[in-house]
Amino acid sequence: MLLTSQPLASADEVRDSQWPLSVYDAEKVWRTSKGAGVTVAIVDTGVDSSQPDLTGQVLPGRDFTGSGNPQKDSVGHGTSMASLIAGRGSGPNGESGVIGLAPKAKILPIKVDISRDGGDTASWAAGVRYAADQGASVINLSLDDSSSYPGSKAARAIEYAQSRDVVVVAAAGNDAGTVNYPAALPGVVAVAAVDKNLTPWSKSNTGGVIVAAPGVDVAQVDPTTSSGYAVADGTSGSTAYVSAIVALLRSKYPDLTAGQIINRLIKSASFLNNTGRTVPDKELGYGIARPGTALTMDIPKGPKQGPLAQPAGSTSTNSGAASGDERNSSQAIKGKGSSSGGILLVVGIAAAVIAVGILFALLRKRRNGGGSGSEGGMPHTGAVLPSEPSASYRQPSGATYGGYHAPPGQPSPDAHDPQAQWPPQQGQ
């Protein structure tokens, strides 16, 4: 579980500790979207639906541990994530407790075993498939599991969810190493954490990060404490915030595909006060996710598959037919073959003409007595068929990062943005 926490003394203290809402200017964000109509699946330790901050927010869900009830959470981790995403506060008019960034989204609890690398990979992989089948458009994976490498059962489950137009968001990890699986899988939004100063958290994993979000000293519901609340550090929390932002976007832009939502998330991210960085940054990826900007920035839809790398072997909905590029390429190959055949025909005719000419000259020379003067000789023409210029392919400069390119002008080795657009470096 990618989170460490300390209990908070009271519910009143919680509201004052929700600094991410202030940073994101949540009140302004909610004028545009609160996540209504969106289901976020939390594949975790369950979600305690009896918590006052989550009243009416938790759907029935499903348990994959054998304990029976996905709306019970003896560990508290899944409930904490749910509160950051869709908490509605408690007390009179919701004036106390935790409010999530997408307070009108619904939570689908998927109860699994996610203890660090000792959990049941099969259970959460099955949970991912279940979430996709139940209509969740966002799946939050605040977990790590080295068994979810490419080609594994878990990776295939994520690919299945992605094929169902689901945005999968996962935690980068908390051990200051490289981004863990499943966050490192193709097409998954890998999330790092930043602190109150919006600087990278020292324990957040790096290299392969897509975006970052608040994850340090974050107040959240925790049913295992006496007050019911805690303040915690971890990429678990930052992942929940990005899942909430995706929920806001999916509510505001229901016509966009999962890939296009990710495109909007990435294009609106910014380094903010982290000056001197270039995309893709090892610690922040494409920047800190910004809900207000993501909701309102003028961003072209982009391709349906989005900017991130796709899983190997993934196919489009038209996989049974060749794409336009494939058809054109095939035709080009056929055309090249026909051209080569034409050249061979011309060469053959020319050779035949030359051979006939030589034979005619020899016969004439013999008939004329074998004279060696120019009058009886065959002049050397020196003519050859011109060779076609050799076709060459120049690899574009720089490799892509997660299937996405840095924008023009950035002093990054992978500097090329096919859409020629990049977010401003300030604002939320």
Coordinates of C-alpha atoms in Angstrom, one line a residue:
M1 CA 0.0 0.0 0.0
L2 CA 1.5 3.3 -1.1
L3 CA 0.7 5.5 1.8
T4 CA 1.9 6.3 5.3
S5 CA -0.4 8.2 7.7
Q6 CA -0.7 9.8 11.1
P7 CA -4.1 10.4 12.9
L8 CA -5.7 13.8 13.0
A9 CA -7.2 14.9 16.3
S10 CA -10.6 16.1 15.1
A11 CA -12.9 16.5 12.1
D12 CA -12.6 20.3 12.3
E13 CA -8.8 20.1 11.9
V14 CA -9.3 18.1 8.7
R15 CA -10.9 20.8 6.7
D16 CA -8.1 23.2 7.5
S17 CA -5.6 20.5 6.4
Q18 CA -7.0 20.0 2.9
W19 CA -4.4 22.2 1.2
P20 CA -4.8 20.5 -2.2
L21 CA -8.3 22.0 -2.5
S22 CA -6.9 25.5 -1.9
V23 CA -4.1 25.0 -4.4
Y24 CA -6.5 23.7 -7.0
D25 CA -9.0 26.5 -6.2
A26 CA -11.6 23.8 -5.9
E27 CA -14.6 26.2 -5.5
K28 CA -13.8 27.6 -8.9
V29 CA -13.2 24.2 -10.4
W30 CA -16.6 23.0 -9.2
R31 CA -18.4 25.7 -11.1
T32 CA -17.4 23.8 -14.3
S33 CA -17.6 20.2 -13.1
K34 CA -18.0 18.1 -10.0
G35 CA -17.8 14.7 -11.7
A36 CA -21.5 14.0 -11.9
G37 CA -22.4 10.9 -13.8
V38 CA -19.0 9.3 -13.6
T39 CA -18.1 6.1 -11.8
V40 CA -14.6 5.7 -10.4
A41 CA -13.6 2.2 -9.5
I42 CA -11.2 1.9 -6.5
V43 CA -9.4 -1.4 -6.7
D44 CA -8.1 -1.5 -3.1
T45 CA -9.0 -2.7 0.4
G46 CA -12.7 -1.9 0.2
V47 CA -14.5 1.3 1.0
D48 CA -16.3 1.9 4.3
S49 CA -19.6 3.2 3.2
S50 CA -20.6 4.0 6.8
Q51 CA -18.2 6.9 7.0
P52 CA -20.2 10.2 7.2
D53 CA -18.0 11.8 4.5
L54 CA -19.0 9.1 2.0
T55 CA -22.7 8.8 2.6
G56 CA -24.5 8.1 -0.6
Q57 CA -21.3 7.9 -2.6
V58 CA -20.4 4.2 -2.5
L59 CA -22.0 1.7 -5.0
P60 CA -22.4 -2.0 -4.1
G61 CA -19.2 -3.1 -5.7
R62 CA -17.6 -6.5 -5.3
D63 CA -15.3 -8.4 -3.0
F64 CA -12.5 -10.5 -4.5
T65 CA -10.9 -11.5 -1.2
G66 CA -13.5 -14.0 0.1
S67 CA -14.3 -11.8 3.1
G68 CA -17.7 -10.9 1.6
N69 CA -18.3 -7.2 1.8
P70 CA -16.6 -4.5 -0.4
Q71 CA -18.2 -1.8 1.7
K72 CA -16.1 -2.8 4.8
D73 CA -12.5 -1.7 5.1
S74 CA -10.5 -3.0 8.0
V75 CA -7.3 -1.5 6.6
G76 CA -8.6 1.9 5.7
H77 CA -6.5 2.5 2.6
G78 CA -9.3 2.2 0.0
T79 CA -11.6 4.4 2.1
S80 CA -8.9 7.1 2.3
M81 CA -8.7 7.1 -1.5
A82 CA -12.4 7.3 -1.9
S83 CA -12.6 10.3 0.4
L84 CA -10.0 12.2 -1.7
I85 CA -11.9 11.4 -4.9
A86 CA -15.6 11.8 -3.9
G87 CA -15.9 12.8 -0.2
R88 CA -18.8 15.1 0.5
G89 CA -17.9 16.3 3.9
S90 CA -19.9 15.8 7.1
G91 CA -21.7 17.8 9.7
P92 CA -24.2 20.6 9.0
N93 CA -24.1 21.5 5.3
G94 CA -20.9 19.4 5.0
E95 CA -18.9 22.0 6.7
S96 CA -16.5 19.6 8.4
G97 CA -14.7 16.4 7.3
V98 CA -13.1 15.6 3.9
I99 CA -14.4 16.8 0.6
G100 CA -13.0 15.1 -2.5
L101 CA -12.0 16.9 -5.7
A102 CA -14.9 15.2 -7.6
P103 CA -17.7 15.3 -5.0
K104 CA -20.5 14.2 -7.3
A105 CA -18.7 11.2 -8.8
K106 CA -19.7 7.7 -7.5
I107 CA -17.3 5.2 -6.1
L108 CA -17.3 1.5 -7.2
P109 CA -15.5 -0.4 -4.4
I110 CA -13.4 -3.4 -5.6
K111 CA -12.1 -5.2 -2.5
V112 CA -8.8 -7.0 -3.2
D113 CA -5.6 -8.1 -1.4
I114 CA -3.0 -5.4 -2.2
S115 CA -0.4 -5.9 0.5
R116 CA 3.0 -5.0 -1.1
D117 CA 4.1 -7.7 -3.5
G118 CA 2.5 -10.3 -1.3
G119 CA -1.0 -9.6 -2.3
D120 CA -3.2 -11.6 -4.6
T121 CA -2.4 -10.4 -8.1
A122 CA -5.2 -12.5 -9.6
S123 CA -7.7 -10.9 -7.3
W124 CA -7.0 -7.3 -8.3
A125 CA -6.6 -8.2 -11.9
A126 CA -10.1 -9.8 -11.8
G127 CA -11.3 -6.6 -10.0
V128 CA -10.0 -4.5 -12.9
R129 CA -11.9 -6.5 -15.4
Y130 CA -15.0 -6.4 -13.2
A131 CA -14.8 -2.6 -12.9
A132 CA -14.6 -2.2 -16.7
D133 CA -17.6 -4.5 -17.2
Q134 CA -19.6 -2.5 -14.6
G135 CA -19.2 0.8 -16.6
A136 CA -16.5 2.5 -14.5
S137 CA -14.8 5.1 -16.8
V138 CA -11.9 5.6 -14.3
I139 CA -9.9 3.0 -12.4
N140 CA -7.8 4.0 -9.5
L141 CA -4.8 1.7 -8.7
S142 CA -3.1 3.1 -5.6
L143 CA -1.0 0.0 -5.4
D144 CA 2.2 -1.6 -6.7
D145 CA 2.8 -5.2 -7.8
S146 CA 5.9 -6.4 -9.5
S147 CA 3.9 -9.3 -10.8
S148 CA 2.0 -7.0 -13.1
Y149 CA 4.8 -6.8 -15.7
P150 CA 4.0 -6.6 -19.5
G151 CA 2.3 -9.7 -20.7
S152 CA 1.2 -10.8 -17.2
K153 CA -2.4 -11.6 -16.2
A154 CA -2.7 -8.3 -14.5
A155 CA -1.3 -6.4 -17.5
R156 CA -3.8 -8.1 -19.8
A157 CA -6.6 -7.1 -17.4
I158 CA -5.5 -3.5 -17.7
E159 CA -5.4 -3.8 -21.4
Y160 CA -8.9 -5.2 -21.3
A161 CA -10.1 -2.1 -19.3
Q162 CA -8.3 0.2 -21.7
S163 CA -10.0 -1.5 -24.7
R164 CA -13.3 -0.7 -22.9
D165 CA -12.4 3.1 -23.0
V166 CA -11.4 3.2 -19.3
V167 CA -8.7 5.6 -18.0
V168 CA -6.4 3.6 -15.7
V169 CA -4.5 5.7 -13.1
A170 CA -1.8 4.2 -10.9
A171 CA 0.7 5.2 -8.3
A172 CA 4.4 5.6 -9.2
G173 CA 5.6 4.3 -5.8
N174 CA 7.1 5.5 -2.6
D175 CA 10.6 4.1 -2.5
A176 CA 12.6 6.7 -4.5
G177 CA 13.2 4.1 -7.2
T178 CA 11.9 3.8 -10.6
V179 CA 8.2 3.8 -11.4
N180 CA 6.6 0.5 -10.3
Y181 CA 4.2 -1.8 -12.1
P182 CA 1.3 -1.5 -12.9
A183 CA 2.0 2.3 -13.2
A184 CA 4.8 1.5 -15.7
L185 CA 2.5 -0.4 -18.1
P186 CA 1.8 1.2 -21.5
G187 CA -1.2 3.6 -21.5
V188 CA -1.4 3.8 -17.7
V189 CA -1.3 7.3 -16.1
A190 CA 1.7 7.0 -13.7
V191 CA 1.4 9.6 -10.9
A192 CA 4.1 11.1 -8.7
A193 CA 3.6 13.2 -5.6
V194 CA 4.4 16.8 -4.8
D195 CA 4.3 18.6 -1.4
K196 CA 2.7 21.8 -0.3
N197 CA 5.3 23.9 -2.1
L198 CA 4.5 21.9 -5.3
T199 CA 8.0 20.4 -5.4
P200 CA 8.6 16.7 -5.9
W201 CA 8.3 14.5 -2.9
S202 CA 11.7 12.9 -2.1
K203 CA 10.3 9.4 -1.8
S204 CA 8.3 9.5 -5.0
N205 CA 9.5 7.1 -7.7
T206 CA 10.8 8.6 -10.9
G207 CA 11.5 8.0 -14.5
G208 CA 8.3 7.2 -16.5
V209 CA 6.1 9.6 -14.5
I210 CA 3.2 11.0 -16.6
V211 CA 1.9 13.7 -14.2
A212 CA 2.2 14.7 -10.5
A213 CA -0.3 15.8 -7.9
P214 CA -0.5 16.6 -4.2
G215 CA 0.5 13.7 -2.0
V216 CA 2.3 15.0 1.1
D217 CA 0.5 15.9 4.4
V218 CA -2.8 15.2 2.8
A219 CA -5.9 15.0 5.1
Q220 CA -8.2 12.1 4.4
V221 CA -10.8 9.7 5.9
D222 CA -9.2 6.8 7.8
P223 CA -11.7 4.5 9.6
T224 CA -8.8 2.9 11.6
T225 CA -8.2 6.0 13.7
S226 CA -10.2 7.2 16.7
S227 CA -11.2 10.4 15.0
G228 CA -11.9 8.8 11.6
Y229 CA -9.3 11.0 9.9
A230 CA -5.5 11.0 9.2
V231 CA -2.9 13.0 7.4
A232 CA -0.8 11.0 5.0
D233 CA 2.1 11.0 2.6
G234 CA 2.3 8.9 -0.5
T235 CA 1.7 8.5 -4.2
S236 CA -1.5 6.8 -3.3
G237 CA -3.1 10.1 -2.5
S238 CA -1.7 11.9 -5.5
T239 CA -3.1 9.1 -7.7
A240 CA -6.5 9.6 -6.1
Y241 CA -6.4 13.3 -6.9
V242 CA -5.5 12.5 -10.6
S243 CA -8.4 10.0 -10.7
A244 CA -10.7 12.8 -9.4
I245 CA -9.4 15.2 -12.1
V246 CA -10.1 12.5 -14.8
A247 CA -13.6 12.1 -13.3
L248 CA -14.2 15.9 -13.6
L249 CA -13.0 15.7 -17.3
R250 CA -15.1 12.7 -18.1
S251 CA -18.2 14.5 -16.7
K252 CA -17.5 17.7 -18.6
Y253 CA -16.4 16.0 -21.9
P254 CA -18.4 12.7 -22.2
D255 CA -17.8 12.6 -25.9
L256 CA -14.0 12.3 -25.5
T257 CA -12.3 8.9 -25.5
A258 CA -10.1 7.8 -22.7
G259 CA -7.1 8.6 -24.8
Q260 CA -8.4 12.1 -25.5
I261 CA -9.1 12.7 -21.8
I262 CA -5.5 11.7 -21.1
N263 CA -4.4 14.1 -23.8
R264 CA -6.3 16.9 -22.1
L265 CA -4.8 15.9 -18.8
I266 CA -1.2 16.0 -20.1
K267 CA -1.6 19.1 -22.3
S268 CA -2.9 21.1 -19.4
A269 CA -0.2 20.0 -16.9
S270 CA 2.5 22.5 -15.9
F271 CA 5.7 22.7 -13.9
L272 CA 4.4 25.8 -12.2
N273 CA 7.2 27.0 -9.8
N274 CA 9.5 24.2 -10.7
T275 CA 11.6 26.3 -13.0
G276 CA 14.3 25.0 -15.3
R277 CA 12.7 21.7 -16.1
T278 CA 11.9 20.3 -19.5
V279 CA 9.4 17.7 -20.6
P280 CA 9.5 14.9 -20.0
D281 CA 10.9 15.5 -16.6
K282 CA 12.2 12.5 -14.6
E283 CA 10.3 13.5 -11.4
L284 CA 7.2 15.4 -12.7
G285 CA 6.7 13.9 -16.2
Y286 CA 4.7 16.4 -18.1
G287 CA 4.0 18.5 -15.0
I288 CA 1.6 18.9 -12.1
A289 CA -2.0 18.0 -13.1
R290 CA -4.3 21.1 -13.0
P291 CA -8.0 20.5 -12.9
G292 CA -9.2 24.0 -13.7
T293 CA -6.9 24.4 -16.7
A294 CA -7.7 20.8 -17.9
L295 CA -11.4 21.7 -17.9
T296 CA -11.2 25.0 -19.6
M297 CA -8.1 25.1 -21.8
D298 CA -8.6 25.1 -25.5
I299 CA -7.1 21.8 -26.5
P300 CA -7.8 19.9 -29.7
K301 CA -9.2 16.4 -29.2
G302 CA -6.3 14.7 -30.8
P303 CA -6.3 11.0 -31.9
K304 CA -8.8 8.7 -30.2
Q305 CA -6.0 6.5 -28.8
G306 CA -4.4 9.4 -27.1
P307 CA -0.7 10.3 -26.6
L308 CA 0.5 7.5 -24.4
A309 CA 2.2 4.4 -25.8
Q310 CA -0.2 1.5 -26.5
P311 CA 0.2 -2.0 -25.2
A312 CA 2.0 -4.3 -27.7
G313 CA -0.5 -6.2 -29.8
S314 CA -3.3 -3.7 -29.1
T315 CA -5.6 -3.2 -32.0
S316 CA -8.0 -0.6 -33.2
T317 CA -11.7 -1.3 -33.7
N318 CA -10.9 -1.7 -37.4
S319 CA -8.3 -4.3 -36.7
G320 CA -9.8 -6.7 -39.3
A321 CA -8.9 -4.2 -42.1
A322 CA -5.7 -2.6 -43.0
S323 CA -5.4 1.0 -42.1
G324 CA -5.0 3.7 -44.7
D325 CA -1.2 3.8 -44.2
E326 CA -1.0 0.1 -44.4
R327 CA -3.0 0.1 -47.6
N328 CA -0.9 2.9 -49.1
S329 CA 2.2 1.1 -48.1
S330 CA 1.0 -2.1 -49.7
Q331 CA 0.1 -0.3 -52.9
A332 CA 3.5 1.3 -52.9
I333 CA 5.2 -2.0 -52.7
K334 CA 3.1 -3.3 -55.6
G335 CA 3.9 -0.2 -57.6
K336 CA 7.6 -0.6 -56.9
G337 CA 7.4 -4.2 -58.1
S338 CA 5.7 -3.2 -61.3
S339 CA 8.3 -0.4 -61.9
S340 CA 11.1 -3.0 -61.4
G341 CA 9.4 -5.3 -63.9
G342 CA 9.2 -2.4 -66.4
I343 CA 12.8 -1.6 -65.9
L344 CA 13.8 -5.2 -66.5
L345 CA 11.7 -5.3 -69.7
V346 CA 13.4 -2.1 -71.0
V347 CA 16.8 -3.6 -70.1
G348 CA 16.0 -6.8 -71.9
I349 CA 14.9 -5.0 -75.1
A350 CA 17.9 -2.8 -75.0
A351 CA 20.2 -5.8 -74.6
A352 CA 18.5 -7.5 -77.5
V353 CA 18.9 -4.4 -79.7
I354 CA 22.6 -4.2 -78.8
A355 CA 23.1 -7.9 -79.5
V356 CA 21.4 -7.6 -82.9
G357 CA 23.5 -4.6 -83.6
I358 CA 26.8 -6.4 -82.7
L359 CA 25.8 -9.4 -84.8
F360 CA 24.9 -7.1 -87.7
A361 CA 28.3 -5.3 -87.4
L362 CA 30.3 -8.5 -87.3
L363 CA 28.5 -9.9 -90.3
R364 CA 29.1 -6.6 -92.1
K365 CA 32.8 -6.6 -91.0
R366 CA 33.2 -10.2 -92.2
R367 CA 31.5 -9.2 -95.5
N368 CA 33.8 -6.2 -95.9
G369 CA 37.0 -8.2 -95.3
G370 CA 37.5 -7.7 -91.7
G371 CA 38.7 -4.0 -91.9
S372 CA 39.9 -2.5 -88.6
G373 CA 39.2 1.1 -89.5
S374 CA 36.5 3.2 -87.9
E375 CA 34.4 2.8 -90.9
G376 CA 33.7 -0.9 -90.2
G377 CA 33.9 -0.8 -86.3
M378 CA 31.1 -0.6 -83.7
P379 CA 31.4 2.6 -81.6
H380 CA 31.1 2.2 -77.8
T381 CA 28.1 4.2 -76.7
G382 CA 28.9 4.0 -72.9
A383 CA 25.2 4.2 -72.2
V384 CA 23.8 2.6 -69.0
L385 CA 20.4 2.7 -67.4
P386 CA 20.3 5.4 -64.7
S387 CA 20.0 3.9 -61.2
E388 CA 17.0 5.0 -59.1
P389 CA 18.0 7.1 -56.1
S390 CA 18.1 4.9 -53.0
A391 CA 15.2 5.3 -50.7
S392 CA 16.3 6.3 -47.2
Y393 CA 14.5 6.6 -43.9
R394 CA 15.7 9.1 -41.3
Q395 CA 14.7 8.3 -37.8
P396 CA 13.0 11.3 -36.1
S397 CA 15.4 12.9 -33.6
G398 CA 14.9 11.6 -30.1
A399 CA 12.8 8.8 -28.7
T400 CA 9.3 9.2 -27.4
Y401 CA 8.5 9.2 -23.7
G402 CA 5.5 7.1 -22.9
G403 CA 4.5 7.6 -26.6
Y404 CA 4.4 11.4 -26.2
H405 CA 6.9 13.9 -27.5
A406 CA 8.3 17.1 -26.0
P407 CA 7.2 20.3 -27.7
P408 CA 9.2 22.3 -30.2
G409 CA 11.8 24.6 -28.7
Q410 CA 12.2 22.6 -25.5
P411 CA 15.9 21.8 -24.9
S412 CA 15.0 18.1 -24.5
P413 CA 16.6 15.3 -26.6
D414 CA 13.1 14.2 -27.7
A415 CA 12.0 17.6 -29.0
H416 CA 9.1 17.2 -31.3
D417 CA 5.4 17.7 -30.7
P418 CA 3.3 16.6 -33.6
Q419 CA 0.4 18.8 -32.4
A420 CA 2.6 21.8 -31.8
Q421 CA 0.9 22.8 -28.6
W422 CA 2.1 22.8 -25.0
P423 CA 0.6 24.1 -21.7
P424 CA 1.6 27.4 -20.2
Q425 CA 3.9 27.2 -17.2
Q426 CA 1.7 29.0 -14.7
G427 CA -1.8 28.9 -13.2
Q428 CA -3.9 26.0 -12.1

